[in-house]
């Protein structure tokens, strides 16, 4: 099984750091995700939004990578939220209980106006 | 033969325009209501379906089924202690099996590779997403611990087990195989927090070392089974140094305490057995 690399890029909007994710989140994703997080938090931000709009695959090692990022952000005193998850991956976030610690929004606009899914 | 069907034309006559005025839906509303069906994710079959509480079906007669039924699964975030990522990896030099063949062998013989006195009662259907397995473990001091795991995820090259409330740690273990520098590699990766303060103390006082030995033994056994030698490489990273004191109450479900109480009651249960109603 060949693994596709994840593309992760950071931008800022309304004082929130947004990390756009594209492709597959798997065991190869740790490096690009951490690099994007470092880039996103170069400037002082209290909230990080993970945008899953263009993510088409997450496996269990990918979930572990997200947990690692969540722990790092909590350690830094930042909250992490998510948007753009399909119904399937929203269910996965519930099974793995990631949703207990990460508010999930339907899309970026709702995330910025703080309207959970 | 006589027909028992009612006549087709019975009942009041219906005419067009007799009913209530239909509600008019604007074009904008139609666009909002009618969404294209979501294309089924290609990994949907690899994940366990959502369960609020675990249940065990067909527990083997020799398995102690405690601390699993009715428990919720725990992600590493719900635990108490420091968060650790532990990676145990063995390079299977001279092994001609593909990663998917290695994972098939690992799934089929999962408990065979474990150290003695630790038992994994896997589901009859094998390691598949959503299945629950019972664990009867021997802890330091010969303390027996009965717990279980949920198969959270499984595909051809990996599978993940997630622990329930009361387990030593909250988290999951992913077993995988992949090619690295032309050789297959087998890996177990644990992402965990101890579940409560008692387990945290236990892990600090040698529990972590025991756990490392457990998975190193497992990987060595797998490598031997596949006819490949290889040193197990262990890498431990502290992902989060903070302890989550709000989770200290997890101790209520502590499987070690509950298993000990159960063990202490064994003589009384044996005496009471003949008097029990069937």
mmCIF file of C-alpha atoms in Angstrom, chain A residues 1-2 4 24 27 30 56-61 63-65 67-72 74-77 86-89 91-92 94-98 100-101, chain B residues 38 41-44 47-50 72-78 83 85 150 152-153 155-158 160 162 172 174 178 189 191 239-242 244 247:
data_model
loop_
_atom_site.group_PDB
_atom_site.id
_atom_site.type_symbol
_atom_site.label_atom_id
_atom_site.label_comp_id
_atom_site.label_asym_id
_atom_site.label_seq_id
_atom_site.Cartn_x
_atom_site.Cartn_y
_atom_site.Cartn_z
ATOM 1 C CA UNK A 1 0.000 0.000 0.000
ATOM 2 C CA UNK A 2 1.613 3.268 -1.055
ATOM 3 C CA UNK A 4 0.483 9.672 -0.180
ATOM 4 C CA UNK A 24 -3.932 11.546 3.464
ATOM 5 C CA UNK A 27 2.179 7.747 9.747
ATOM 6 C CA UNK A 30 3.829 13.891 11.476
ATOM 7 C CA UNK A 56 -9.674 12.131 1.840
ATOM 8 C CA UNK A 57 -8.164 9.488 4.102
ATOM 9 C CA UNK A 58 -7.190 9.155 7.769
ATOM 10 C CA UNK A 59 -5.962 5.901 9.277
ATOM 11 C CA UNK A 60 -5.340 5.061 12.915
ATOM 12 C CA UNK A 61 -1.711 6.192 12.846
ATOM 13 C CA UNK A 63 -5.318 9.854 14.339
ATOM 14 C CA UNK A 64 -2.320 9.312 16.635
ATOM 15 C CA UNK A 65 -0.463 12.082 14.786
ATOM 16 C CA UNK A 67 -3.451 13.471 19.100
ATOM 17 C CA UNK A 68 0.259 14.291 19.277
ATOM 18 C CA UNK A 69 -0.415 17.723 17.797
ATOM 19 C CA UNK A 70 -3.338 18.252 20.159
ATOM 20 C CA UNK A 71 -1.127 17.422 23.155
ATOM 21 C CA UNK A 72 1.556 19.789 21.914
ATOM 22 C CA UNK A 74 -2.457 22.029 24.917
ATOM 23 C CA UNK A 75 1.034 22.125 26.350
ATOM 24 C CA UNK A 76 1.511 25.486 24.646
ATOM 25 C CA UNK A 77 -1.792 26.727 26.089
ATOM 26 C CA UNK A 86 -16.955 14.431 6.500
ATOM 27 C CA UNK A 87 -19.679 12.583 8.420
ATOM 28 C CA UNK A 88 -17.478 9.481 8.378
ATOM 29 C CA UNK A 89 -14.481 11.167 9.950
ATOM 30 C CA UNK A 91 -17.824 9.629 13.589
ATOM 31 C CA UNK A 92 -14.191 8.482 13.824
ATOM 32 C CA UNK A 94 -16.307 10.493 18.217
ATOM 33 C CA UNK A 95 -15.200 6.839 18.464
ATOM 34 C CA UNK A 96 -11.650 7.834 19.306
ATOM 35 C CA UNK A 97 -13.059 10.476 21.662
ATOM 36 C CA UNK A 98 -11.011 13.199 20.027
ATOM 37 C CA UNK A 100 -14.298 15.387 23.624
ATOM 38 C CA UNK A 101 -11.301 17.697 23.423
ATOM 39 C CA UNK B 38 -21.743 11.436 0.804
ATOM 40 C CA UNK B 41 -15.003 6.758 2.542
ATOM 41 C CA UNK B 42 -12.588 4.171 1.219
ATOM 42 C CA UNK B 43 -11.462 3.295 4.737
ATOM 43 C CA UNK B 44 -14.970 3.055 6.221
ATOM 44 C CA UNK B 47 -12.841 1.445 11.368
ATOM 45 C CA UNK B 48 -14.953 0.177 14.252
ATOM 46 C CA UNK B 49 -18.505 1.445 14.259
ATOM 47 C CA UNK B 50 -19.403 3.927 16.948
ATOM 48 C CA UNK B 72 -16.257 3.132 27.495
ATOM 49 C CA UNK B 73 -13.103 3.213 25.425
ATOM 50 C CA UNK B 74 -10.457 5.736 26.424
ATOM 51 C CA UNK B 75 -8.314 7.776 24.089
ATOM 52 C CA UNK B 76 -4.907 8.995 25.309
ATOM 53 C CA UNK B 77 -6.539 12.341 26.005
ATOM 54 C CA UNK B 78 -8.901 10.926 28.642
ATOM 55 C CA UNK B 83 1.420 11.135 27.663
ATOM 56 C CA UNK B 85 4.576 7.632 22.573
ATOM 57 C CA UNK B 150 -11.539 -2.846 21.237
ATOM 58 C CA UNK B 152 -10.453 0.209 16.642
ATOM 59 C CA UNK B 153 -8.967 -0.125 13.175
ATOM 60 C CA UNK B 155 -6.419 -2.961 7.361
ATOM 61 C CA UNK B 156 -3.977 -5.186 5.466
ATOM 62 C CA UNK B 157 -0.876 -3.514 6.860
ATOM 63 C CA UNK B 158 -1.887 -2.387 10.332
ATOM 64 C CA UNK B 160 -5.064 -0.733 16.268
ATOM 65 C CA UNK B 162 -7.976 0.775 22.004
ATOM 66 C CA UNK B 172 -4.161 2.740 21.695
ATOM 67 C CA UNK B 174 -0.988 0.280 16.533
ATOM 68 C CA UNK B 178 6.062 -1.568 6.141
ATOM 69 C CA UNK B 189 3.473 1.906 18.602
ATOM 70 C CA UNK B 191 0.219 6.223 22.493
ATOM 71 C CA UNK B 239 4.381 13.864 24.262
ATOM 72 C CA UNK B 240 2.865 15.739 27.209
ATOM 73 C CA UNK B 241 4.520 16.101 30.629
ATOM 74 C CA UNK B 242 1.383 17.381 32.315
ATOM 75 C CA UNK B 244 -4.457 15.683 34.216
ATOM 76 C CA UNK B 247 -8.982 12.626 35.507
#
